[in-house]
CSV table of C-alpha atoms and ligand atoms in Angstrom, one decimal:
chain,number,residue,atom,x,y,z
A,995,UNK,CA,14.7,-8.6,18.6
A,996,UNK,CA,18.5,-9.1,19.6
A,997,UNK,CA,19.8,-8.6,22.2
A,998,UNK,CA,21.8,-5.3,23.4
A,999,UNK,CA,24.0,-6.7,26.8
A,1000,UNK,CA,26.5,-9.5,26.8
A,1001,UNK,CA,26.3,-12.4,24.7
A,1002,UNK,CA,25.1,-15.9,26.4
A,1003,UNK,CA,28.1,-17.9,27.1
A,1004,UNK,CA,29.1,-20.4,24.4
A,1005,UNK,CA,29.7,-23.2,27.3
A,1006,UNK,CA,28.3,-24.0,30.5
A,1007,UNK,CA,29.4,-26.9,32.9
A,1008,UNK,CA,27.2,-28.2,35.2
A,1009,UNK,CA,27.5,-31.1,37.9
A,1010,UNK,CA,26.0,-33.6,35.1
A,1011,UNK,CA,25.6,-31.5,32.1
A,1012,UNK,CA,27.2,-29.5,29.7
A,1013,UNK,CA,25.1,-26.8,28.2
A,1014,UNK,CA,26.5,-25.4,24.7
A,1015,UNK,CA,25.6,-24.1,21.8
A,1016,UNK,CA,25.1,-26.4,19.2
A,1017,UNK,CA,27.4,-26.8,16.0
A,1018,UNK,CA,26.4,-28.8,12.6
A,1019,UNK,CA,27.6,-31.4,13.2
A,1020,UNK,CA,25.5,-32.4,16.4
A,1021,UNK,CA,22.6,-32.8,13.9
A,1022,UNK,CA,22.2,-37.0,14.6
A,1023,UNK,CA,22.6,-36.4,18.4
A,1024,UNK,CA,19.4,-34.0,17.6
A,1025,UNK,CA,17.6,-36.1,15.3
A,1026,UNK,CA,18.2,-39.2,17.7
A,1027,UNK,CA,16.4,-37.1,20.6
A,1028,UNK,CA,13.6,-36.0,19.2
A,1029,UNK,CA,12.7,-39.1,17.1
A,1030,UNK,CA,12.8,-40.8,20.3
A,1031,UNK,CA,10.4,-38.3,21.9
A,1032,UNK,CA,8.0,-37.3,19.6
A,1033,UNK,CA,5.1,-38.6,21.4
A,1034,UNK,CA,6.5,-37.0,24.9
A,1035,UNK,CA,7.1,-34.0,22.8
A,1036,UNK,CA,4.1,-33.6,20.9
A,1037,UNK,CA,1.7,-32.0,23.0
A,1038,UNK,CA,3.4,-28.9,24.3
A,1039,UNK,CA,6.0,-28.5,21.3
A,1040,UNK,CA,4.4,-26.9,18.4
A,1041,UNK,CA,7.5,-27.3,16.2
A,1042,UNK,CA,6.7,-31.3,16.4
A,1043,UNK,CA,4.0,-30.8,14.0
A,1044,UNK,CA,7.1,-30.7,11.5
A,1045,UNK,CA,9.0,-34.0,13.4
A,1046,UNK,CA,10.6,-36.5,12.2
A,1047,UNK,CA,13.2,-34.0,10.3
A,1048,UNK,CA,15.8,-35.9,8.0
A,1049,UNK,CA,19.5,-35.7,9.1
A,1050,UNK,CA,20.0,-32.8,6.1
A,1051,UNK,CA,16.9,-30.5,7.8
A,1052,UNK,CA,18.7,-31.3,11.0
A,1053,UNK,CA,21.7,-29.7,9.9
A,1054,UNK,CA,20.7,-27.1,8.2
A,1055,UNK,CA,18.6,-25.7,11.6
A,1056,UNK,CA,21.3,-26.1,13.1
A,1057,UNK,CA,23.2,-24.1,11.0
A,1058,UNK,CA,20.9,-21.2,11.4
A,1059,UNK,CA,20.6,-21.9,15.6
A,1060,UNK,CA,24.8,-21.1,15.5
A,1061,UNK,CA,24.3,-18.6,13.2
A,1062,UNK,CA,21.9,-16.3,15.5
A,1063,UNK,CA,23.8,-17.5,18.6
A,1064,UNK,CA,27.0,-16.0,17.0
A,1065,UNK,CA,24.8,-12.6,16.0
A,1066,UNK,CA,23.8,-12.2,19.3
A,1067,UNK,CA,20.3,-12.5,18.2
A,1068,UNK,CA,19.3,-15.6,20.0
A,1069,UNK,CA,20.8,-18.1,22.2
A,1070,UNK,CA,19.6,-21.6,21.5
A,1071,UNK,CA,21.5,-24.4,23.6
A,1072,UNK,CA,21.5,-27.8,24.0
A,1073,UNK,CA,21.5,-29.9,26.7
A,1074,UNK,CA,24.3,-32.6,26.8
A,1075,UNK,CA,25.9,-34.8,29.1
A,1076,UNK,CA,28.6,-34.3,30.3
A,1077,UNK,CA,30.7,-36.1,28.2
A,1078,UNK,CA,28.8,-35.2,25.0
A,1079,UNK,CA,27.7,-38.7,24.3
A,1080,UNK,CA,24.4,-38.0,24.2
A,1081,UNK,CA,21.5,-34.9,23.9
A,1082,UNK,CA,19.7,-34.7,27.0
A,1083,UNK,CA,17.5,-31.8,25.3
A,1084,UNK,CA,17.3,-28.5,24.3
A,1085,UNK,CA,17.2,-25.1,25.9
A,1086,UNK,CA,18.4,-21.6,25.7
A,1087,UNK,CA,18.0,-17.5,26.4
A,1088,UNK,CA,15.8,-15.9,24.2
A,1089,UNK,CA,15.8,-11.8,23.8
A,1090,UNK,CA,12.1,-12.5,22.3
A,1091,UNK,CA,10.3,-10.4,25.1
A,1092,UNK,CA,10.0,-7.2,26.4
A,1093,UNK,CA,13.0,-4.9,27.0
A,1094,UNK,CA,15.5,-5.9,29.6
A,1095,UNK,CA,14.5,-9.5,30.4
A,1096,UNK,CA,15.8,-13.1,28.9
A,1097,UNK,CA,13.0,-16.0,28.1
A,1098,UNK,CA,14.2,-19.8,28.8
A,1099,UNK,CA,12.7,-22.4,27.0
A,1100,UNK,CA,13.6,-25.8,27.6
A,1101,UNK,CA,12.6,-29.6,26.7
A,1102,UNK,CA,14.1,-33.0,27.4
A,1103,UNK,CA,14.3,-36.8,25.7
A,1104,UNK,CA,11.5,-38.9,27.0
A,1105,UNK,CA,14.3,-41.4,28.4
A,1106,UNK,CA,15.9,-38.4,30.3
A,1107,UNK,CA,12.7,-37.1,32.0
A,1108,UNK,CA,12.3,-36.4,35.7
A,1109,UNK,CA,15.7,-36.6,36.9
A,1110,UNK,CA,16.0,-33.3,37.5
A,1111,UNK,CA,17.8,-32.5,34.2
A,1112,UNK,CA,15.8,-29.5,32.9
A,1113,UNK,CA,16.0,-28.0,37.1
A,1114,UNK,CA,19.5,-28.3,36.8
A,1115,UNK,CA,20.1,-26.7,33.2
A,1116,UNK,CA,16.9,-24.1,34.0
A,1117,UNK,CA,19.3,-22.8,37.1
A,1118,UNK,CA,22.7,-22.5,35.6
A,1119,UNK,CA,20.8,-20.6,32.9
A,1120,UNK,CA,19.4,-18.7,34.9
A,1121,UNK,CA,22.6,-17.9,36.7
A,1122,UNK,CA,24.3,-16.4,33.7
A,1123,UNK,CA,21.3,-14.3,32.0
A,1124,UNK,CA,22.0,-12.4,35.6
A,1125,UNK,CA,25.5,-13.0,35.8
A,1126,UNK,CA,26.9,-12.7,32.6
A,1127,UNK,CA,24.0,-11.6,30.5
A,1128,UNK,CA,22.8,-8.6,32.9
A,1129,UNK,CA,19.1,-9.2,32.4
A,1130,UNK,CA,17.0,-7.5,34.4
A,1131,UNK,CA,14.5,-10.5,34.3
A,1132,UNK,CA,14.6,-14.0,33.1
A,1133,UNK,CA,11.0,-15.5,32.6
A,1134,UNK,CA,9.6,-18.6,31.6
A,1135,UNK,CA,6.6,-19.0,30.1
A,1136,UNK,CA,4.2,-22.0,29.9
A,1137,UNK,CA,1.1,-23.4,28.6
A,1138,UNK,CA,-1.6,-23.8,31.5
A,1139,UNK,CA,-2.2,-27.9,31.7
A,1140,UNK,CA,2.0,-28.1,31.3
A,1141,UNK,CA,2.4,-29.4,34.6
A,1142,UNK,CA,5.3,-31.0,34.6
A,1143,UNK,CA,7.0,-27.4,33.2
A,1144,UNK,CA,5.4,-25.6,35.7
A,1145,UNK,CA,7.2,-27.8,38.4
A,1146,UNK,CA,10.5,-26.0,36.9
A,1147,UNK,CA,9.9,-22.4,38.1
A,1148,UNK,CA,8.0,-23.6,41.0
A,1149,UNK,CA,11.4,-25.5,42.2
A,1150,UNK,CA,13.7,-22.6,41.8
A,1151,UNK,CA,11.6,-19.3,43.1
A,1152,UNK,CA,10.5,-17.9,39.9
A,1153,UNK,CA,7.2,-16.0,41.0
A,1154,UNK,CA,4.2,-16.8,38.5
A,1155,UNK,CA,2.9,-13.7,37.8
A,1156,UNK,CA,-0.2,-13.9,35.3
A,1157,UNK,CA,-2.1,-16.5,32.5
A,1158,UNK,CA,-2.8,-14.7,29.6
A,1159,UNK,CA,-5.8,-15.7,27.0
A,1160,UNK,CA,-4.6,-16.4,23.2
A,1161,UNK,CA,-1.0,-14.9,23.5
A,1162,UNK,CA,1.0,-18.1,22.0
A,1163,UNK,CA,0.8,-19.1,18.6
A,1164,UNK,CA,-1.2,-22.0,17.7
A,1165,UNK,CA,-0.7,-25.3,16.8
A,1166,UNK,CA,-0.9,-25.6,12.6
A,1167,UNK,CA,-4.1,-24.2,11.6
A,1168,UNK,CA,-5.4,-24.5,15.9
A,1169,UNK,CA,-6.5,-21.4,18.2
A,1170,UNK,CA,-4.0,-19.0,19.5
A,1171,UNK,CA,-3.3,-20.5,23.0
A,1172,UNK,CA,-3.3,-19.1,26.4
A,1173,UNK,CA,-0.1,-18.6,28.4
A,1174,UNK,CA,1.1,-18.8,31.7
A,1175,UNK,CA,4.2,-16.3,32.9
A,1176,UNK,CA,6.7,-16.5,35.8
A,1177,UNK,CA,9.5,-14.4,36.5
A,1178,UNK,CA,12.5,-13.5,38.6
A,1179,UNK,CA,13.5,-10.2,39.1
A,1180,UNK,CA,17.4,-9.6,39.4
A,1181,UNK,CA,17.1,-8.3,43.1
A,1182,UNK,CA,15.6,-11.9,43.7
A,1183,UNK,CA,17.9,-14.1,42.5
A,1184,UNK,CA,20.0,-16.3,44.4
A,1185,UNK,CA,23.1,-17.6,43.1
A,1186,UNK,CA,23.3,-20.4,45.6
A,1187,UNK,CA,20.4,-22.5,42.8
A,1188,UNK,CA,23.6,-22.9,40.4
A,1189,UNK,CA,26.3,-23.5,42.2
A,1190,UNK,CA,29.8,-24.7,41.0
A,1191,UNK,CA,28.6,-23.9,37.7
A,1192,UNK,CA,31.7,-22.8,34.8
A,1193,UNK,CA,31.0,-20.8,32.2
A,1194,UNK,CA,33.0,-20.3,28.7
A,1195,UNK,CA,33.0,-17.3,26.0
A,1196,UNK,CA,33.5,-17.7,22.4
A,1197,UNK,CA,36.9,-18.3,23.0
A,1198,UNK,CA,36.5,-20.7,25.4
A,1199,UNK,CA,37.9,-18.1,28.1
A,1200,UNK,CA,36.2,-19.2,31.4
A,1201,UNK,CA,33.8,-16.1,32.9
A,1202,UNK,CA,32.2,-17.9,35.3
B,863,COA,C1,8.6,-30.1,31.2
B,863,COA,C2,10.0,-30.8,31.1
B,863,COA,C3,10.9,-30.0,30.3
B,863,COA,C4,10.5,-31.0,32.6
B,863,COA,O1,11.8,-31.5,32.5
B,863,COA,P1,12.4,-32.5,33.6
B,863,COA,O2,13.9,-32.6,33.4
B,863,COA,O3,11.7,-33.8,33.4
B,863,COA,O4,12.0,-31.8,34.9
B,863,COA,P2,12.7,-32.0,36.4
B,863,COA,O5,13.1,-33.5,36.5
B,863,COA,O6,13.8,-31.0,36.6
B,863,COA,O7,11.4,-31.8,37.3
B,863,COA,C5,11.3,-30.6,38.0
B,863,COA,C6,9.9,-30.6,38.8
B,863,COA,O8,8.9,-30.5,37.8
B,863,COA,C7,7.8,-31.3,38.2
B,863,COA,N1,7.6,-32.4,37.2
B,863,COA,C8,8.5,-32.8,36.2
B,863,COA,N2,8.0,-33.8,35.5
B,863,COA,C9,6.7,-34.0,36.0
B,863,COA,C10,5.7,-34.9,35.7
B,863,COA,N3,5.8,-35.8,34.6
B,863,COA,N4,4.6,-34.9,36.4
B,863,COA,C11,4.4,-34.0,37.4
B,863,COA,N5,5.4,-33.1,37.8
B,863,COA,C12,6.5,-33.1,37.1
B,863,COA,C13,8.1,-31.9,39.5
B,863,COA,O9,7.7,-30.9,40.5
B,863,COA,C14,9.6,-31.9,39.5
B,863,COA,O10,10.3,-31.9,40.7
B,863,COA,P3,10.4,-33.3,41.5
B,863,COA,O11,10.9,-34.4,40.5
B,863,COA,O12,11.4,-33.0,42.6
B,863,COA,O13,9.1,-33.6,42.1
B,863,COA,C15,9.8,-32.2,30.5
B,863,COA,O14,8.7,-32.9,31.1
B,863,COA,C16,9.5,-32.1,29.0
B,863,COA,O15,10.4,-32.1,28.1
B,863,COA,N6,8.2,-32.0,28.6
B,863,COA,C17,7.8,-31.9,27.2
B,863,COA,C18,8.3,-30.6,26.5
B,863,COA,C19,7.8,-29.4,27.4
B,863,COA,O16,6.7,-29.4,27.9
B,863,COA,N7,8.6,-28.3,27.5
B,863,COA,C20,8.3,-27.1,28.2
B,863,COA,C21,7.4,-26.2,27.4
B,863,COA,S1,7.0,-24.7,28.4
Protein backbone atom coordinates (compact mmCIF):
# COMPACT_ATOMS: atom_id res chain seq x y z
CA UNK A 1 0.00 0.00 0.00
CA UNK A 2 1.67 3.51 -0.90
CA UNK A 3 0.57 6.25 -0.30
CA UNK A 4 -1.56 8.67 -2.63
CA UNK A 5 -1.16 12.47 -0.77
CA UNK A 6 2.15 14.25 -0.21
CA UNK A 7 5.28 12.61 0.48
CA UNK A 8 6.66 12.67 4.33
CA UNK A 9 9.13 15.34 4.56
CA UNK A 10 12.76 14.18 4.06
CA UNK A 11 13.87 16.45 7.26
CA UNK A 12 12.46 17.40 10.38
CA UNK A 13 14.06 19.69 13.16
CA UNK A 14 12.96 19.44 16.45
CA UNK A 15 14.09 21.30 19.79
CA UNK A 16 16.64 18.25 20.38
CA UNK A 17 16.29 16.08 17.44
CA UNK A 18 16.52 15.78 13.90
CA UNK A 19 14.23 13.35 12.32
CA UNK A 20 15.36 12.15 8.67
CA UNK A 21 15.29 9.66 6.47
CA UNK A 22 18.06 7.43 6.69
CA UNK A 23 20.84 7.13 3.89
CA UNK A 24 23.50 4.08 3.58
CA UNK A 25 25.74 5.26 5.05
CA UNK A 26 24.12 5.68 8.62
CA UNK A 27 24.28 1.84 8.76
CA UNK A 28 27.07 1.83 12.05
CA UNK A 29 25.01 4.67 13.80
CA UNK A 30 22.05 1.82 13.29
CA UNK A 31 23.98 -1.11 14.08
CA UNK A 32 25.56 0.72 17.18
CA UNK A 33 21.83 1.32 18.53
CA UNK A 34 20.39 -1.63 18.37
CA UNK A 35 23.36 -3.82 19.47
CA UNK A 36 23.22 -1.68 22.42
CA UNK A 37 19.51 -2.40 23.00
CA UNK A 38 18.67 -5.71 22.07
CA UNK A 39 17.64 -6.74 25.41
CA UNK A 40 15.40 -3.30 25.76
CA UNK A 41 14.28 -4.13 22.34
CA UNK A 42 13.47 -7.59 22.42
CA UNK A 43 10.28 -7.98 23.82
CA UNK A 44 8.00 -5.66 21.80
CA UNK A 45 10.26 -5.73 18.47
CA UNK A 46 9.62 -8.67 16.50
CA UNK A 47 12.38 -7.81 13.89
CA UNK A 48 14.99 -8.49 17.04
CA UNK A 49 14.57 -12.04 16.53
CA UNK A 50 17.00 -11.33 13.45
CA UNK A 51 19.49 -8.83 15.78
CA UNK A 52 22.70 -8.46 15.87
CA UNK A 53 22.75 -7.63 11.88
CA UNK A 54 26.43 -7.26 10.40
CA UNK A 55 27.40 -3.74 9.17
CA UNK A 56 26.78 -5.18 5.30
CA UNK A 57 22.82 -6.35 6.37
CA UNK A 58 22.73 -2.88 7.95
CA UNK A 59 23.36 -1.27 4.74
CA UNK A 60 21.71 -3.04 2.60
CA UNK A 61 18.15 -2.37 4.80
CA UNK A 62 18.95 0.68 4.60
CA UNK A 63 19.16 0.81 1.17
CA UNK A 64 15.73 -0.56 0.73
CA UNK A 65 14.23 1.98 3.78
CA UNK A 66 15.47 5.06 1.21
CA UNK A 67 14.46 3.27 -1.53
CA UNK A 68 10.57 3.08 -0.40
CA UNK A 69 10.88 6.49 1.26
CA UNK A 70 11.81 7.95 -2.19
CA UNK A 71 8.67 5.77 -3.88
CA UNK A 72 6.41 7.18 -1.66
CA UNK A 73 5.65 3.80 -0.43
CA UNK A 74 6.80 4.14 3.07
CA UNK A 75 8.39 6.58 5.30
CA UNK A 76 10.85 5.01 7.68
CA UNK A 77 12.87 7.75 9.82
CA UNK A 78 15.31 7.81 12.20
CA UNK A 79 15.70 9.53 15.11
CA UNK A 80 18.97 11.57 15.59
CA UNK A 81 20.34 14.16 17.63
CA UNK A 82 20.53 17.04 16.73
CA UNK A 83 23.88 17.19 15.58
CA UNK A 84 23.78 13.66 14.00
CA UNK A 85 26.31 12.23 16.25
CA UNK A 86 24.39 9.74 17.34
CA UNK A 87 20.85 7.45 16.66
CA UNK A 88 18.46 8.13 19.21
CA UNK A 89 16.06 5.51 17.46
CA UNK A 90 13.87 4.87 14.81
CA UNK A 91 10.51 5.92 13.69
CA UNK A 92 8.43 6.88 10.73
CA UNK A 93 4.74 7.18 8.79
CA UNK A 94 3.54 4.17 7.56
CA UNK A 95 0.54 4.08 4.70
CA UNK A 96 0.18 0.30 5.98
CA UNK A 97 -3.51 0.82 7.23
CA UNK A 98 -6.70 1.55 6.13
CA UNK A 99 -7.46 4.36 3.50
CA UNK A 100 -6.77 7.89 4.52
CA UNK A 101 -4.81 7.51 7.75
CA UNK A 102 -0.77 7.40 8.51
CA UNK A 103 0.60 4.60 11.29
CA UNK A 104 3.73 5.83 13.50
CA UNK A 105 5.90 3.36 14.83
CA UNK A 106 8.69 4.31 16.87
CA UNK A 107 11.57 2.79 19.23
CA UNK A 108 14.51 4.21 21.14
CA UNK A 109 18.31 3.10 22.39
CA UNK A 110 18.16 1.74 25.87
CA UNK A 111 20.63 4.68 26.90
CA UNK A 112 18.15 7.20 25.44
CA UNK A 113 14.92 6.01 27.11
CA UNK A 114 12.51 8.12 29.14
CA UNK A 115 13.61 11.50 28.30
CA UNK A 116 10.93 12.25 26.42
CA UNK A 117 12.62 11.51 23.10
CA UNK A 118 10.03 9.28 21.40
CA UNK A 119 7.00 12.23 22.91
CA UNK A 120 8.96 14.67 21.13
CA UNK A 121 9.68 12.85 17.69
CA UNK A 122 5.86 10.99 18.07
CA UNK A 123 4.47 14.90 17.98
CA UNK A 124 6.40 16.57 15.20
CA UNK A 125 5.40 13.45 13.35
CA UNK A 126 2.36 13.78 14.01
CA UNK A 127 2.32 17.44 13.00
CA UNK A 128 3.33 16.74 9.44
CA UNK A 129 1.17 13.46 8.54
CA UNK A 130 -1.68 16.43 9.16
CA UNK A 131 0.25 19.26 7.96
CA UNK A 132 2.13 18.25 5.16
CA UNK A 133 0.93 14.68 4.55
CA UNK A 134 -3.03 15.50 4.72
CA UNK A 135 -3.90 12.34 6.58
CA UNK A 136 -7.15 12.11 7.74
CA UNK A 137 -5.87 10.02 10.81
CA UNK A 138 -2.54 9.17 12.22
CA UNK A 139 -2.72 6.08 14.63
CA UNK A 140 -0.54 4.25 16.66
CA UNK A 141 -0.86 0.89 17.46
CA UNK A 142 0.54 -1.19 20.40
CA UNK A 143 0.86 -4.45 22.03
CA UNK A 144 -1.39 -4.56 25.28
CA UNK A 145 1.39 -5.04 28.31
CA UNK A 146 3.58 -2.12 26.21
CA UNK A 147 3.23 0.25 28.85
CA UNK A 148 5.84 2.37 28.43
CA UNK A 149 4.39 2.90 24.43
CA UNK A 150 1.11 3.39 25.63
CA UNK A 151 2.40 6.46 27.78
CA UNK A 152 3.17 8.02 24.11
CA UNK A 153 -0.44 8.45 22.85
CA UNK A 154 -1.69 8.93 26.21
CA UNK A 155 0.70 12.18 26.54
CA UNK A 156 -0.33 13.79 23.42
CA UNK A 157 -4.36 13.20 23.10
CA UNK A 158 -4.46 10.32 20.82
CA UNK A 159 -7.89 8.63 21.80
CA UNK A 160 -7.48 4.67 22.29
CA UNK A 161 -10.08 3.44 20.55
CA UNK A 162 -10.19 -0.62 20.64
CA UNK A 163 -7.72 -3.94 21.57
CA UNK A 164 -8.03 -6.29 18.98
CA UNK A 165 -7.44 -10.29 19.44
CA UNK A 166 -4.59 -11.91 17.09
CA UNK A 167 -4.28 -8.98 14.54
CA UNK A 168 -0.27 -8.58 14.75
CA UNK A 169 1.99 -10.96 13.37
CA UNK A 170 3.74 -13.17 15.69
CA UNK A 171 6.98 -13.54 16.95
CA UNK A 172 8.98 -16.45 14.79
CA UNK A 173 6.93 -19.51 14.80
CA UNK A 174 4.58 -17.66 18.21
CA UNK A 175 0.66 -16.82 18.17
CA UNK A 176 -0.65 -14.02 16.21
CA UNK A 177 -0.79 -11.21 18.93
CA UNK A 178 -3.36 -8.97 20.05
CA UNK A 179 -3.33 -5.21 19.40
CA UNK A 180 -4.15 -2.15 20.99
CA UNK A 181 -5.27 1.06 18.55
CA UNK A 182 -5.37 4.81 19.24
CA UNK A 183 -6.03 7.50 17.01
CA UNK A 184 -6.36 11.23 16.28
CA UNK A 185 -8.70 12.41 13.90
CA UNK A 186 -7.65 15.58 11.91
CA UNK A 187 -10.48 17.80 13.42
CA UNK A 188 -8.56 16.93 16.82
CA UNK A 189 -5.32 17.81 16.39
CA UNK A 190 -3.55 20.49 17.91
CA UNK A 191 -0.60 21.95 16.42
CA UNK A 192 0.49 23.62 19.60
CA UNK A 193 2.09 19.53 20.71
CA UNK A 194 4.92 20.30 17.92
CA UNK A 195 5.80 23.55 18.12
CA UNK A 196 8.80 25.31 16.48
CA UNK A 197 9.20 22.32 14.49
CA UNK A 198 11.00 22.83 10.58
CA UNK A 199 10.40 20.65 8.08
CA UNK A 200 12.47 19.93 4.71
CA UNK A 201 11.44 18.29 1.17
CA UNK A 202 13.58 16.29 -0.94
CA UNK A 203 15.27 19.26 -1.92
CA UNK A 204 15.77 20.46 1.26
CA UNK A 205 13.18 23.33 0.62
CA UNK A 206 11.82 24.14 4.08
CA UNK A 207 7.66 23.45 4.13
CA UNK A 208 7.14 23.74 7.54
C1 LIG B 1 8.08 2.72 24.21
C2 LIG B 1 9.28 3.64 23.99
C3 LIG B 1 9.43 3.89 22.51
C4 LIG B 1 9.03 4.97 24.73
O1 LIG B 1 10.01 5.89 24.33
P1 LIG B 1 10.58 7.01 25.32
O2 LIG B 1 11.33 8.02 24.52
O3 LIG B 1 11.31 6.32 26.42
O4 LIG B 1 9.22 7.63 25.88
P2 LIG B 1 9.03 9.06 26.57
O5 LIG B 1 10.23 9.38 27.40
O6 LIG B 1 8.62 10.05 25.54
O7 LIG B 1 7.83 8.73 27.57
C5 LIG B 1 6.49 9.14 27.35
C6 LIG B 1 5.60 8.59 28.46
O8 LIG B 1 5.48 7.18 28.29
C7 LIG B 1 5.46 6.56 29.61
N1 LIG B 1 6.68 5.76 29.77
C8 LIG B 1 7.81 5.77 29.02
N2 LIG B 1 8.68 4.85 29.47
C9 LIG B 1 8.09 4.23 30.51
C10 LIG B 1 8.49 3.18 31.36
N3 LIG B 1 9.68 2.59 31.25
N4 LIG B 1 7.62 2.79 32.31
C11 LIG B 1 6.41 3.36 32.44
N5 LIG B 1 5.97 4.39 31.67
C12 LIG B 1 6.82 4.80 30.71
C13 LIG B 1 5.42 7.70 30.60
O9 LIG B 1 4.07 8.04 30.79
C14 LIG B 1 6.16 8.78 29.85
O10 LIG B 1 5.86 10.07 30.30
P3 LIG B 1 6.65 10.65 31.61
O11 LIG B 1 8.11 10.31 31.46
O12 LIG B 1 6.39 12.13 31.57
O13 LIG B 1 6.03 9.96 32.78
C15 LIG B 1 10.58 2.98 24.55
O14 LIG B 1 10.37 2.55 25.85
C16 LIG B 1 11.05 1.81 23.69
O15 LIG B 1 11.82 1.98 22.74
N6 LIG B 1 10.59 0.57 24.04
C17 LIG B 1 11.00 -0.63 23.30
C18 LIG B 1 10.43 -0.64 21.87
C19 LIG B 1 8.93 -0.43 21.84
O16 LIG B 1 8.20 -0.92 22.69
N7 LIG B 1 8.45 0.32 20.83
C20 LIG B 1 7.02 0.60 20.68
C21 LIG B 1 6.29 -0.51 20.00
S1 LIG B 1 4.54 -0.13 19.88
Amino acid sequence: MSWDGPPAPYRIETERLVIRCYEPRDAPLLKDAIDSSLDHLRPWMPWVEHEPQTLEEKTELLRGFRSAFDAGENFIHGIFRSDESELVGGTGLHPRIEEGGLEIGYWVRASAARQGFVTESTAALTRVGFEVCAADRIEIRIEPGNEASFGVPRKLGFVEEATLRRRLPGRAGGPLRDVTIFTMFREDFDPSIAPGIRAFDARGEQIL
